[in-house]
mmCIF file of C-alpha atoms and ligand atoms in Angstrom:
data_model
loop_
_atom_site.group_PDB
_atom_site.id
_atom_site.type_symbol
_atom_site.label_atom_id
_atom_site.label_comp_id
_atom_site.label_asym_id
_atom_site.label_seq_id
_atom_site.Cartn_x
_atom_site.Cartn_y
_atom_site.Cartn_z
ATOM 1 C CA MET A 1 15.967 -25.659 -5.227
ATOM 2 C CA GLY A 2 16.506 -22.511 -3.161
ATOM 3 C CA THR A 3 17.507 -18.977 -4.079
ATOM 4 C CA SER A 4 21.198 -18.173 -4.395
ATOM 5 C CA LEU A 5 21.013 -15.449 -1.726
ATOM 6 C CA SER A 6 19.983 -16.026 1.879
ATOM 7 C CA PRO A 7 16.961 -13.959 3.016
ATOM 8 C CA PRO A 8 19.088 -11.552 5.163
ATOM 9 C CA SER A 9 21.498 -10.759 2.302
ATOM 10 C CA ARG A 10 18.546 -10.296 -0.078
ATOM 11 C CA ILE A 11 17.124 -7.604 2.208
ATOM 12 C CA ALA A 12 20.102 -5.963 3.962
ATOM 13 C CA HIS A 13 20.617 -3.202 1.350
ATOM 14 C CA LEU A 14 17.074 -1.880 1.951
ATOM 15 C CA GLU A 15 17.913 -0.578 5.412
ATOM 16 C CA ASP A 16 19.624 2.463 3.892
ATOM 17 C CA LYS A 17 18.216 2.601 0.368
ATOM 18 C CA ALA A 18 14.827 4.145 -0.460
ATOM 19 C CA PRO A 19 12.660 1.211 -1.570
ATOM 20 C CA THR A 20 10.746 1.070 -4.846
ATOM 21 C CA VAL A 21 7.449 -0.805 -4.707
ATOM 22 C CA SER A 22 6.935 -2.968 -7.766
ATOM 23 C CA THR A 23 4.582 -5.571 -9.187
ATOM 24 C CA LEU A 24 3.440 -7.093 -12.451
ATOM 25 C CA CYS A 25 1.048 -4.768 -14.332
ATOM 26 C CA SER A 26 -2.103 -6.837 -13.978
ATOM 27 C CA HIS A 27 -4.680 -8.040 -11.404
ATOM 28 C CA SER A 28 -4.629 -5.462 -8.541
ATOM 29 C CA SER A 29 -1.536 -3.515 -9.660
ATOM 30 C CA LEU A 30 -3.341 -0.162 -9.994
ATOM 31 C CA GLN A 31 -4.298 -0.321 -6.344
ATOM 32 C CA ILE A 32 -0.811 -1.465 -5.252
ATOM 33 C CA PHE A 33 0.869 1.450 -7.108
ATOM 34 C CA HIS A 34 -1.733 3.941 -5.905
ATOM 35 C CA GLY A 35 -1.238 2.850 -2.286
ATOM 36 C CA ALA A 36 2.564 2.951 -2.600
ATOM 37 C CA ARG A 37 2.463 6.453 -4.061
ATOM 38 C CA ARG A 38 0.256 7.637 -1.220
ATOM 39 C CA GLU A 39 2.890 6.325 1.188
ATOM 40 C CA GLY A 40 5.569 8.253 -0.721
ATOM 41 C CA PHE A 41 7.334 5.305 -2.376
ATOM 42 C CA ARG A 42 8.649 5.223 -5.912
ATOM 43 C CA THR A 43 6.879 2.642 -8.062
ATOM 44 C CA LEU A 44 7.918 0.348 -10.900
ATOM 45 C CA GLY A 45 5.515 -1.566 -13.162
ATOM 46 C CA ILE A 46 6.777 -4.792 -14.727
ATOM 47 C CA THR A 47 5.261 -5.465 -18.132
ATOM 48 C CA PRO A 48 5.815 -8.232 -20.643
ATOM 49 C CA GLY A 49 6.094 -6.036 -23.745
ATOM 50 C CA PRO A 50 5.020 -2.361 -23.875
ATOM 51 C CA PRO A 51 3.087 -0.888 -20.900
ATOM 52 C CA PRO A 52 -0.679 -1.385 -21.176
ATOM 53 C CA ARG A 53 -2.242 1.794 -22.576
ATOM 54 C CA PHE A 54 -5.052 1.901 -20.018
ATOM 55 C CA TYR A 55 -2.560 3.057 -17.366
ATOM 56 C CA GLU A 56 -2.664 6.486 -19.088
ATOM 57 C CA ALA A 57 -6.283 6.740 -17.952
ATOM 58 C CA PHE A 58 -5.358 6.426 -14.251
ATOM 59 C CA PRO A 59 -2.735 9.097 -13.465
ATOM 60 C CA LEU A 60 -2.892 8.529 -9.682
ATOM 61 C CA ALA A 61 -2.131 4.835 -10.079
ATOM 62 C CA ARG A 62 0.278 4.841 -13.018
ATOM 63 C CA PRO A 63 3.729 3.657 -11.862
ATOM 64 C CA ASP A 64 6.642 6.123 -12.043
ATOM 65 C CA ARG A 65 8.582 3.770 -14.326
ATOM 66 C CA PHE A 66 8.053 0.586 -16.285
ATOM 67 C CA LEU A 67 10.393 -2.355 -16.735
ATOM 68 C CA GLU A 68 9.666 -4.083 -20.038
ATOM 69 C CA VAL A 69 10.580 -7.763 -20.070
ATOM 70 C CA PRO A 70 10.287 -10.009 -23.158
ATOM 71 C CA THR A 71 8.122 -12.476 -21.194
ATOM 72 C CA ILE A 72 7.266 -12.684 -17.510
ATOM 73 C CA ARG A 73 9.259 -15.947 -17.300
ATOM 74 C CA ALA A 74 12.433 -13.907 -18.066
ATOM 75 C CA LEU A 75 12.036 -11.868 -14.851
ATOM 76 C CA PRO A 76 14.657 -13.821 -12.816
ATOM 77 C CA GLU A 77 17.320 -12.542 -15.270
ATOM 78 C CA TYR A 78 16.598 -8.998 -14.027
ATOM 79 C CA SER A 79 17.086 -9.854 -10.334
ATOM 80 C CA ASP A 80 20.417 -8.025 -9.892
ATOM 81 C CA GLU A 81 19.038 -4.882 -11.524
ATOM 82 C CA LEU A 82 15.904 -4.963 -9.398
ATOM 83 C CA ARG A 83 17.883 -5.449 -6.195
ATOM 84 C CA ARG A 84 20.214 -2.575 -7.119
ATOM 85 C CA ASP A 85 17.154 -0.344 -7.535
ATOM 86 C CA GLY A 86 15.891 -1.235 -4.046
ATOM 87 C CA VAL A 87 12.836 -3.003 -5.456
ATOM 88 C CA ILE A 88 10.346 -4.788 -3.209
ATOM 89 C CA LEU A 89 8.050 -7.064 -5.226
ATOM 90 C CA VAL A 90 4.421 -7.285 -4.158
ATOM 91 C CA PRO A 91 2.924 -10.647 -5.165
ATOM 92 C CA HIS A 92 -0.597 -10.926 -6.542
ATOM 93 C CA GLY A 93 -2.474 -13.893 -8.012
ATOM 94 C CA SER A 94 -1.539 -13.275 -11.654
ATOM 95 C CA PHE A 95 2.106 -12.478 -10.829
ATOM 96 C CA VAL A 96 2.626 -15.803 -9.026
ATOM 97 C CA GLU A 97 0.569 -17.771 -11.569
ATOM 98 C CA TYR A 98 2.247 -16.365 -14.729
ATOM 99 C CA LEU A 99 5.798 -16.602 -13.364
ATOM 100 C CA GLY A 100 5.047 -19.983 -11.789
ATOM 101 C CA PRO A 101 4.940 -20.619 -8.016
ATOM 102 C CA GLU A 102 8.369 -22.307 -7.958
ATOM 103 C CA ALA A 103 10.138 -19.592 -9.950
ATOM 104 C CA PHE A 104 8.498 -16.964 -7.763
ATOM 105 C CA THR A 105 9.752 -18.707 -4.625
ATOM 106 C CA ARG A 106 13.304 -18.744 -6.031
ATOM 107 C CA LEU A 107 13.479 -15.033 -7.034
ATOM 108 C CA ASP A 108 16.576 -13.276 -5.699
ATOM 109 C CA VAL A 109 14.623 -10.062 -5.074
ATOM 110 C CA PRO A 110 12.937 -9.017 -1.794
ATOM 111 C CA VAL A 111 9.279 -10.036 -1.784
ATOM 112 C CA PHE A 112 6.565 -8.628 0.491
ATOM 113 C CA GLY A 113 5.332 -11.392 2.838
ATOM 114 C CA ASN A 114 6.688 -14.846 3.596
ATOM 115 C CA ARG A 115 7.306 -16.654 0.309
ATOM 116 C CA ALA A 116 7.202 -20.024 2.121
ATOM 117 C CA VAL A 117 3.410 -19.714 2.042
ATOM 118 C CA ILE A 118 3.316 -20.309 -1.726
ATOM 119 C CA GLU A 119 4.199 -23.979 -1.300
ATOM 120 C CA TRP A 120 1.334 -24.421 1.189
ATOM 121 C CA GLU A 121 -1.234 -22.683 -0.952
ATOM 122 C CA SER A 122 -0.401 -23.923 -4.454
ATOM 123 C CA ASP A 123 -0.971 -27.583 -3.551
ATOM 124 C CA ARG A 124 -4.662 -28.247 -2.725
ATOM 125 C CA ARG A 125 -3.694 -31.186 -0.479
ATOM 126 C CA LYS A 126 -1.219 -29.154 1.608
ATOM 127 C CA GLU A 127 -3.705 -26.301 1.824
ATOM 128 C CA ARG A 128 -6.269 -28.718 3.290
ATOM 129 C CA VAL A 129 -3.738 -30.069 5.816
ATOM 130 C CA TRP A 130 -3.009 -26.478 6.929
ATOM 131 C CA LEU A 131 -6.650 -25.393 7.226
ATOM 132 C CA GLU A 132 -8.049 -28.599 8.736
ATOM 133 C CA SER A 133 -5.241 -28.860 11.276
ATOM 134 C CA ALA A 134 -6.045 -25.251 12.211
ATOM 135 C CA GLY A 135 -9.589 -26.386 13.049
ATOM 136 C CA VAL A 136 -11.210 -24.576 10.110
ATOM 137 C CA ARG A 137 -14.418 -26.103 8.739
ATOM 138 C CA MET A 138 -14.101 -27.093 5.068
ATOM 139 C CA PRO A 139 -16.413 -28.762 2.530
ATOM 140 C CA LYS A 140 -16.292 -32.535 2.947
ATOM 141 C CA ARG A 141 -13.899 -34.319 0.587
ATOM 142 C CA TYR A 142 -14.946 -37.692 -0.893
ATOM 143 C CA GLU A 143 -12.175 -40.214 -1.622
ATOM 144 C CA THR A 144 -14.329 -42.252 -4.064
ATOM 145 C CA PRO A 145 -17.634 -41.624 -5.934
ATOM 146 C CA ASP A 146 -19.216 -44.443 -3.864
ATOM 147 C CA GLU A 147 -19.015 -42.308 -0.714
ATOM 148 C CA VAL A 148 -21.012 -39.472 -2.272
ATOM 149 C CA ASP A 149 -24.214 -38.753 -0.328
ATOM 150 C CA GLY A 150 -25.309 -35.360 -1.664
ATOM 151 C CA PRO A 151 -24.533 -32.687 -4.263
ATOM 152 C CA VAL A 152 -20.849 -32.445 -5.244
ATOM 153 C CA ILE A 153 -18.453 -30.203 -7.132
ATOM 154 C CA VAL A 154 -15.528 -31.879 -8.909
ATOM 155 C CA LYS A 155 -12.349 -29.773 -9.244
ATOM 156 C CA TYR A 156 -9.213 -30.510 -11.206
ATOM 157 C CA TYR A 157 -5.765 -29.916 -9.712
ATOM 158 C CA GLY A 158 -4.111 -26.722 -10.906
ATOM 159 C CA ALA A 159 -5.921 -23.495 -11.661
ATOM 160 C CA LYS A 160 -8.176 -23.758 -14.659
ATOM 161 C CA GLY A 161 -9.647 -20.308 -14.273
ATOM 162 C CA GLY A 162 -12.939 -21.712 -13.044
ATOM 163 C CA LYS A 163 -13.464 -23.863 -16.130
ATOM 164 C CA GLY A 164 -13.817 -27.604 -16.160
ATOM 165 C CA PHE A 165 -15.568 -27.952 -12.802
ATOM 166 C CA TYR A 166 -18.334 -30.514 -12.746
ATOM 167 C CA LEU A 167 -21.479 -30.272 -10.650
ATOM 168 C CA ALA A 168 -23.566 -33.325 -9.779
ATOM 169 C CA LYS A 169 -26.610 -33.223 -7.564
ATOM 170 C CA ASN A 170 -26.188 -36.838 -6.382
ATOM 171 C CA ARG A 171 -24.164 -40.037 -6.846
ATOM 172 C CA ALA A 172 -26.200 -41.127 -9.875
ATOM 173 C CA ALA A 173 -25.505 -37.830 -11.667
ATOM 174 C CA LEU A 174 -21.795 -38.174 -10.845
ATOM 175 C CA GLU A 175 -21.656 -41.426 -12.832
ATOM 176 C CA ARG A 176 -21.899 -39.384 -16.050
ATOM 177 C CA PHE A 177 -18.650 -37.578 -15.166
ATOM 178 C CA GLN A 178 -15.680 -38.549 -17.359
ATOM 179 C CA PRO A 179 -12.500 -37.283 -15.608
ATOM 180 C CA THR A 180 -9.746 -35.925 -17.846
ATOM 181 C CA GLY A 181 -7.074 -35.570 -15.127
ATOM 182 C CA PRO A 182 -6.351 -35.633 -11.365
ATOM 183 C CA HIS A 183 -9.302 -34.151 -9.492
ATOM 184 C CA VAL A 184 -11.038 -33.914 -6.126
ATOM 185 C CA ILE A 185 -14.689 -34.594 -5.347
ATOM 186 C CA GLN A 186 -15.977 -32.087 -2.818
ATOM 187 C CA GLU A 187 -19.297 -31.525 -1.073
ATOM 188 C CA TYR A 188 -21.210 -28.788 -2.937
ATOM 189 C CA VAL A 189 -22.011 -26.353 -0.146
ATOM 190 C CA LEU A 190 -25.354 -24.581 -0.407
ATOM 191 C CA GLY A 191 -25.251 -21.078 0.973
ATOM 192 C CA THR A 192 -23.907 -17.589 0.314
ATOM 193 C CA ARG A 193 -20.327 -16.948 -0.792
ATOM 194 C CA TYR A 194 -18.083 -14.423 0.973
ATOM 195 C CA TYR A 195 -14.470 -13.568 0.150
ATOM 196 C CA ILE A 196 -12.966 -12.036 3.299
ATOM 197 C CA HIS A 197 -9.990 -9.667 2.961
ATOM 198 C CA PHE A 198 -7.651 -9.940 5.948
ATOM 199 C CA PHE A 199 -4.270 -8.380 6.686
ATOM 200 C CA TYR A 200 -1.911 -9.855 9.267
ATOM 201 C CA SER A 201 0.676 -7.512 10.735
ATOM 202 C CA PRO A 202 3.425 -9.159 12.799
ATOM 203 C CA LEU A 203 4.498 -5.626 13.826
ATOM 204 C CA SER A 204 1.265 -4.234 15.300
ATOM 205 C CA LYS A 205 0.797 -4.340 19.036
ATOM 206 C CA ASP A 206 -2.747 -2.973 19.094
ATOM 207 C CA GLY A 207 -6.097 -4.166 17.727
ATOM 208 C CA TYR A 208 -7.159 -7.832 17.472
ATOM 209 C CA ARG A 209 -4.052 -9.626 18.750
ATOM 210 C CA VAL A 210 -2.948 -12.878 17.117
ATOM 211 C CA GLY A 211 0.523 -14.403 17.567
ATOM 212 C CA SER A 212 2.917 -11.545 18.238
ATOM 213 C CA GLY A 213 0.984 -9.164 15.961
ATOM 214 C CA SER A 214 -2.588 -8.343 14.991
ATOM 215 C CA LEU A 215 -5.254 -9.368 12.524
ATOM 216 C CA GLU A 216 -7.120 -6.714 10.527
ATOM 217 C CA LEU A 217 -10.328 -7.076 8.518
ATOM 218 C CA LEU A 218 -10.191 -4.644 5.598
ATOM 219 C CA GLY A 219 -13.088 -5.683 3.360
ATOM 220 C CA MET A 220 -15.282 -8.350 1.782
ATOM 221 C CA ASP A 221 -16.538 -9.051 -1.687
ATOM 222 C CA ARG A 222 -18.407 -11.618 -3.704
ATOM 223 C CA ARG A 223 -17.166 -12.677 -7.108
ATOM 224 C CA ASP A 224 -19.289 -12.526 -10.217
ATOM 225 C CA GLU A 225 -18.778 -15.850 -11.924
ATOM 226 C CA ALA A 226 -19.800 -16.649 -15.505
ATOM 227 C CA ASN A 227 -21.781 -18.554 -16.423
ATOM 228 C CA ILE A 228 -22.909 -20.175 -13.148
ATOM 229 C CA ASP A 229 -24.350 -16.986 -11.622
ATOM 230 C CA GLU A 230 -26.989 -16.591 -14.284
ATOM 231 C CA LEU A 231 -27.428 -20.160 -15.482
ATOM 232 C CA TYR A 232 -30.466 -20.715 -13.288
ATOM 233 C CA LYS A 233 -32.413 -18.424 -15.577
ATOM 234 C CA LEU A 234 -32.314 -21.175 -18.171
ATOM 235 C CA GLY A 235 -33.896 -23.783 -15.895
ATOM 236 C CA ALA A 236 -32.844 -27.085 -14.282
ATOM 237 C CA GLN A 237 -29.293 -28.445 -14.562
ATOM 238 C CA GLU A 238 -30.241 -31.738 -16.200
ATOM 239 C CA GLU A 239 -32.070 -29.942 -18.976
ATOM 240 C CA LEU A 240 -29.024 -27.723 -19.470
ATOM 241 C CA HIS A 241 -26.705 -30.719 -19.569
ATOM 242 C CA ARG A 242 -28.906 -32.325 -22.192
ATOM 243 C CA VAL A 243 -28.463 -29.279 -24.428
ATOM 244 C CA GLY A 244 -24.683 -29.233 -23.801
ATOM 245 C CA LEU A 245 -24.518 -26.295 -21.337
ATOM 246 C CA GLU A 246 -22.083 -26.925 -18.453
ATOM 247 C CA PRO A 247 -21.552 -24.500 -15.555
ATOM 248 C CA THR A 248 -18.299 -22.522 -15.378
ATOM 249 C CA PHE A 249 -16.910 -20.290 -12.610
ATOM 250 C CA VAL A 250 -14.812 -17.806 -14.592
ATOM 251 C CA VAL A 251 -14.492 -14.635 -12.504
ATOM 252 C CA THR A 252 -15.684 -11.600 -14.458
ATOM 253 C CA GLY A 253 -16.000 -8.991 -11.691
ATOM 254 C CA ASN A 254 -16.642 -8.355 -7.995
ATOM 255 C CA VAL A 255 -19.355 -6.842 -5.837
ATOM 256 C CA PRO A 256 -18.984 -5.430 -2.294
ATOM 257 C CA VAL A 257 -20.687 -7.238 0.587
ATOM 258 C CA ILE A 258 -20.828 -7.108 4.362
ATOM 259 C CA LEU A 259 -21.660 -9.833 6.873
ATOM 260 C CA ARG A 260 -24.183 -9.721 9.688
ATOM 261 C CA GLU A 261 -22.279 -8.229 12.591
ATOM 262 C CA SER A 262 -23.074 -11.273 14.745
ATOM 263 C CA LEU A 263 -21.063 -13.424 12.300
ATOM 264 C CA LEU A 264 -17.864 -11.417 12.683
ATOM 265 C CA PRO A 265 -16.615 -13.394 15.748
ATOM 266 C CA GLN A 266 -16.734 -16.588 13.641
ATOM 267 C CA ILE A 267 -14.798 -14.909 10.832
ATOM 268 C CA PHE A 268 -12.120 -13.533 13.173
ATOM 269 C CA ASP A 269 -11.803 -16.942 14.822
ATOM 270 C CA ILE A 270 -11.152 -18.538 11.401
ATOM 271 C CA GLY A 271 -8.606 -15.856 10.449
ATOM 272 C CA SER A 272 -6.780 -16.252 13.779
ATOM 273 C CA ARG A 273 -6.613 -20.027 13.523
ATOM 274 C CA ILE A 274 -5.183 -19.819 10.001
ATOM 275 C CA ILE A 275 -2.480 -17.378 11.152
ATOM 276 C CA GLU A 276 -1.602 -19.295 14.316
ATOM 277 C CA ARG A 277 -1.220 -22.551 12.384
ATOM 278 C CA SER A 278 0.843 -20.821 9.664
ATOM 279 C CA ILE A 279 3.279 -19.679 12.355
ATOM 280 C CA GLU A 280 3.687 -23.295 13.521
ATOM 281 C CA LEU A 281 3.927 -24.779 10.020
ATOM 282 C CA PHE A 282 6.156 -22.355 8.128
ATOM 283 C CA GLY A 283 7.026 -19.303 10.205
ATOM 284 C CA GLY A 284 3.806 -17.399 9.576
ATOM 285 C CA MET A 285 1.874 -15.695 6.816
ATOM 286 C CA VAL A 286 2.393 -11.916 6.596
ATOM 287 C CA GLY A 287 0.239 -9.223 4.974
ATOM 288 C CA PRO A 288 -2.921 -9.697 2.884
ATOM 289 C CA PHE A 289 -4.815 -12.962 2.599
ATOM 290 C CA CYS A 290 -8.349 -13.871 1.573
ATOM 291 C CA VAL A 291 -10.529 -16.533 3.162
ATOM 292 C CA GLU A 292 -13.047 -17.773 0.610
ATOM 293 C CA GLY A 293 -16.066 -19.659 1.821
ATOM 294 C CA ILE A 294 -19.784 -20.256 1.980
ATOM 295 C CA MET A 295 -22.104 -19.306 4.836
ATOM 296 C CA THR A 296 -24.756 -22.001 5.195
ATOM 297 C CA GLU A 297 -28.319 -21.439 6.378
ATOM 298 C CA ASP A 298 -27.335 -22.670 9.855
ATOM 299 C CA LEU A 299 -24.674 -19.921 9.871
ATOM 300 C CA GLN A 300 -21.609 -22.108 9.567
ATOM 301 C CA PHE A 301 -18.841 -20.782 7.337
ATOM 302 C CA LYS A 302 -17.182 -23.499 5.235
ATOM 303 C CA VAL A 303 -13.881 -22.472 3.670
ATOM 304 C CA PHE A 304 -13.230 -23.875 0.186
ATOM 305 C CA GLU A 305 -10.072 -21.873 -0.579
ATOM 306 C CA ILE A 306 -7.522 -19.435 0.804
ATOM 307 C CA SER A 307 -5.570 -16.916 -1.275
ATOM 308 C CA THR A 308 -2.397 -15.968 0.525
ATOM 309 C CA ARG A 309 -1.871 -12.532 -1.008
ATOM 310 C CA ILE A 310 -3.832 -9.486 -2.198
ATOM 311 C CA VAL A 311 -6.960 -10.513 -4.130
ATOM 312 C CA ALA A 312 -8.507 -8.528 -6.976
ATOM 313 C CA GLY A 313 -11.742 -7.976 -5.014
ATOM 314 C CA THR A 314 -9.879 -5.555 -2.704
ATOM 315 C CA SER A 315 -9.830 -3.049 -5.592
ATOM 316 C CA LEU A 316 -13.469 -2.309 -4.742
ATOM 317 C CA PHE A 317 -12.117 -0.477 -1.717
ATOM 318 C CA ILE A 318 -9.408 1.841 -3.054
ATOM 319 C CA SER A 319 -10.942 4.649 -1.015
ATOM 320 C CA GLY A 320 -11.807 2.505 1.982
ATOM 321 C CA SER A 321 -14.408 -0.120 2.917
ATOM 322 C CA PRO A 322 -17.107 -0.377 5.614
ATOM 323 C CA TYR A 323 -14.488 -2.269 7.652
ATOM 324 C CA SER A 324 -11.204 -0.488 6.864
ATOM 325 C CA ASP A 325 -12.882 2.891 7.480
ATOM 326 C CA LEU A 326 -13.291 1.819 11.107
ATOM 327 C CA ARG A 327 -9.495 1.482 11.398
ATOM 328 C CA GLU A 328 -8.372 4.395 9.258
ATOM 329 C CA PRO A 329 -10.646 6.294 6.840
ATOM 330 C CA GLY A 330 -9.817 5.704 3.184
ATOM 331 C CA LEU A 331 -7.371 2.838 3.799
ATOM 332 C CA SER A 332 -6.981 0.416 0.865
ATOM 333 C CA MET A 333 -5.216 -2.951 0.955
ATOM 334 C CA GLY A 334 -2.629 -1.554 -1.478
ATOM 335 C CA ARG A 335 -1.852 1.301 0.872
ATOM 336 C CA ARG A 336 -1.839 -1.004 3.899
ATOM 337 C CA ILE A 337 0.956 -3.053 2.279
ATOM 338 C CA SER A 338 3.117 0.046 1.761
ATOM 339 C CA GLN A 339 2.278 1.293 5.250
ATOM 340 C CA GLU A 340 3.675 -1.945 6.683
ATOM 341 C CA ILE A 341 6.870 -1.503 4.639
ATOM 342 C CA HIS A 342 7.172 2.021 6.068
ATOM 343 C CA ARG A 343 6.656 0.904 9.646
ATOM 344 C CA ALA A 344 9.047 -2.026 9.373
ATOM 345 C CA ARG A 345 11.737 0.144 7.823
ATOM 346 C CA ASP A 346 11.402 2.815 10.500
ATOM 347 C CA ALA A 347 11.667 0.132 13.194
ATOM 348 C CA GLY A 348 14.571 -1.725 11.521
ATOM 349 C CA ARG A 349 12.324 -4.801 11.194
ATOM 350 C CA LEU A 350 12.144 -5.311 7.413
ATOM 351 C CA SER A 351 13.293 -8.921 7.765
ATOM 352 C CA GLU A 352 10.025 -9.722 9.574
ATOM 353 C CA ILE A 353 7.804 -8.674 6.669
ATOM 354 C CA LEU A 354 9.958 -9.370 3.606
ATOM 355 C CA SER A 355 11.455 -12.620 2.368
HETATM 356 P P1 ATP B 401 -9.263 -19.555 -8.039
HETATM 357 O O1 ATP B 401 -7.868 -20.051 -8.189
HETATM 358 O O2 ATP B 401 -9.676 -18.516 -9.041
HETATM 359 O O3 ATP B 401 -9.596 -19.147 -6.617
HETATM 360 P P2 ATP B 401 -9.972 -22.306 -8.124
HETATM 361 O O4 ATP B 401 -9.715 -22.955 -9.440
HETATM 362 O O5 ATP B 401 -8.980 -22.513 -7.037
HETATM 363 O O6 ATP B 401 -10.219 -20.778 -8.380
HETATM 364 P P3 ATP B 401 -12.087 -22.471 -6.211
HETATM 365 O O7 ATP B 401 -11.710 -21.116 -5.714
HETATM 366 O O8 ATP B 401 -11.880 -23.608 -5.295
HETATM 367 O O9 ATP B 401 -11.387 -22.748 -7.603
HETATM 368 O O10 ATP B 401 -13.628 -22.430 -6.671
HETATM 369 C C1 ATP B 401 -14.104 -21.572 -7.703
HETATM 370 C C2 ATP B 401 -15.568 -21.276 -7.465
HETATM 371 O O11 ATP B 401 -16.345 -22.480 -7.374
HETATM 372 C C3 ATP B 401 -15.839 -20.550 -6.165
HETATM 373 O O12 ATP B 401 -15.670 -19.159 -6.266
HETATM 374 C C4 ATP B 401 -17.283 -20.947 -5.845
HETATM 375 O O13 ATP B 401 -18.212 -20.166 -6.585
HETATM 376 C C5 ATP B 401 -17.356 -22.380 -6.375
HETATM 377 N N1 ATP B 401 -17.084 -23.391 -5.333
HETATM 378 C C6 ATP B 401 -15.858 -23.868 -4.988
HETATM 379 N N2 ATP B 401 -15.949 -24.822 -4.064
HETATM 380 C C7 ATP B 401 -17.270 -24.957 -3.783
HETATM 381 C C8 ATP B 401 -18.026 -25.813 -2.890
HETATM 382 N N3 ATP B 401 -17.420 -26.726 -2.124
HETATM 383 N N4 ATP B 401 -19.367 -25.668 -2.874
HETATM 384 C C9 ATP B 401 -19.994 -24.770 -3.672
HETATM 385 N N5 ATP B 401 -19.342 -23.966 -4.543
HETATM 386 C C10 ATP B 401 -17.998 -24.047 -4.596
#
């Protein structure tokens, strides 16, 4: 089911109306509002129920206004009002997840980026088709337990917030696994995790050229994940299993990282391939995306996931990162999004960055 308005009619009014940058008050919203304010935009925070009190503590990031909705699922009912106010919605992981990927895709409100990407990201199988056909190296996927020839991680379909994954160090250990739903068996990659924050601008004509625009590297982080990160302190996995302790990957925070400079060509190559293939498959991904993978000891980066919008780890770099500072000192991902809106509006090219 599509939206009731075509993309051009959803966006046309923004050519002569001052836009308001808006998102759901959660995830990376502080950074999105802060960046929008620095670019001179009005801001609107969407909250299910009263605004969270902690916004009072961050005056530079607090949105100018709040829209209280009874539940996030009721948001589509406010579409006309949001369009009248010149709102541009900035998607983030929690926004898309809580509203539901399909409902988000159908919203009759201008959205930053190409909403067609949601369909390709929210289905693990389609995501793999996209990345593998782009020539990106991914962890091996086993069709049956019999094929398993090393350590594996078993993941259920649909986000479970990092819970319910199963680790097995070999085929014999996998036999103990009792699936409770559709899942995939994936090679467990041994190495170091990096979450790479890219921005693709279809408007830019300078920098690292990809497609008709350019690819920017704005930062990198590693996620703190409970309880897996510290579980080793309790000893070997089998012992832990025997006492009923299973690993989980619930994200609790983020730490900044950088890569060896000699690995940057590999990372840019991966980012470019993902963009080029997205242009062929669904008209291209626009704006922030995060490539999540593991660097092995033979320096091969294996991508286990892509997030096709701003990720929470970018909030480490509200006043710039070791990478974004080399483009423009103090540039955050939140500000970069609003900068792109500015540029597109000035050039009469909003339809290329909104959907
Ligand atoms: P989210 O939606 O929060 O990104 P998810 O449910 O889609 O999570 P993944 O991102 O695929 O799950 O994986 C969660 C975590 O599991 C990763 O951050 C990483 O620590 C670990 N992980 C995932 N795949 C692998 C793999 N193939 N080898 C080793 N570790 C992995």
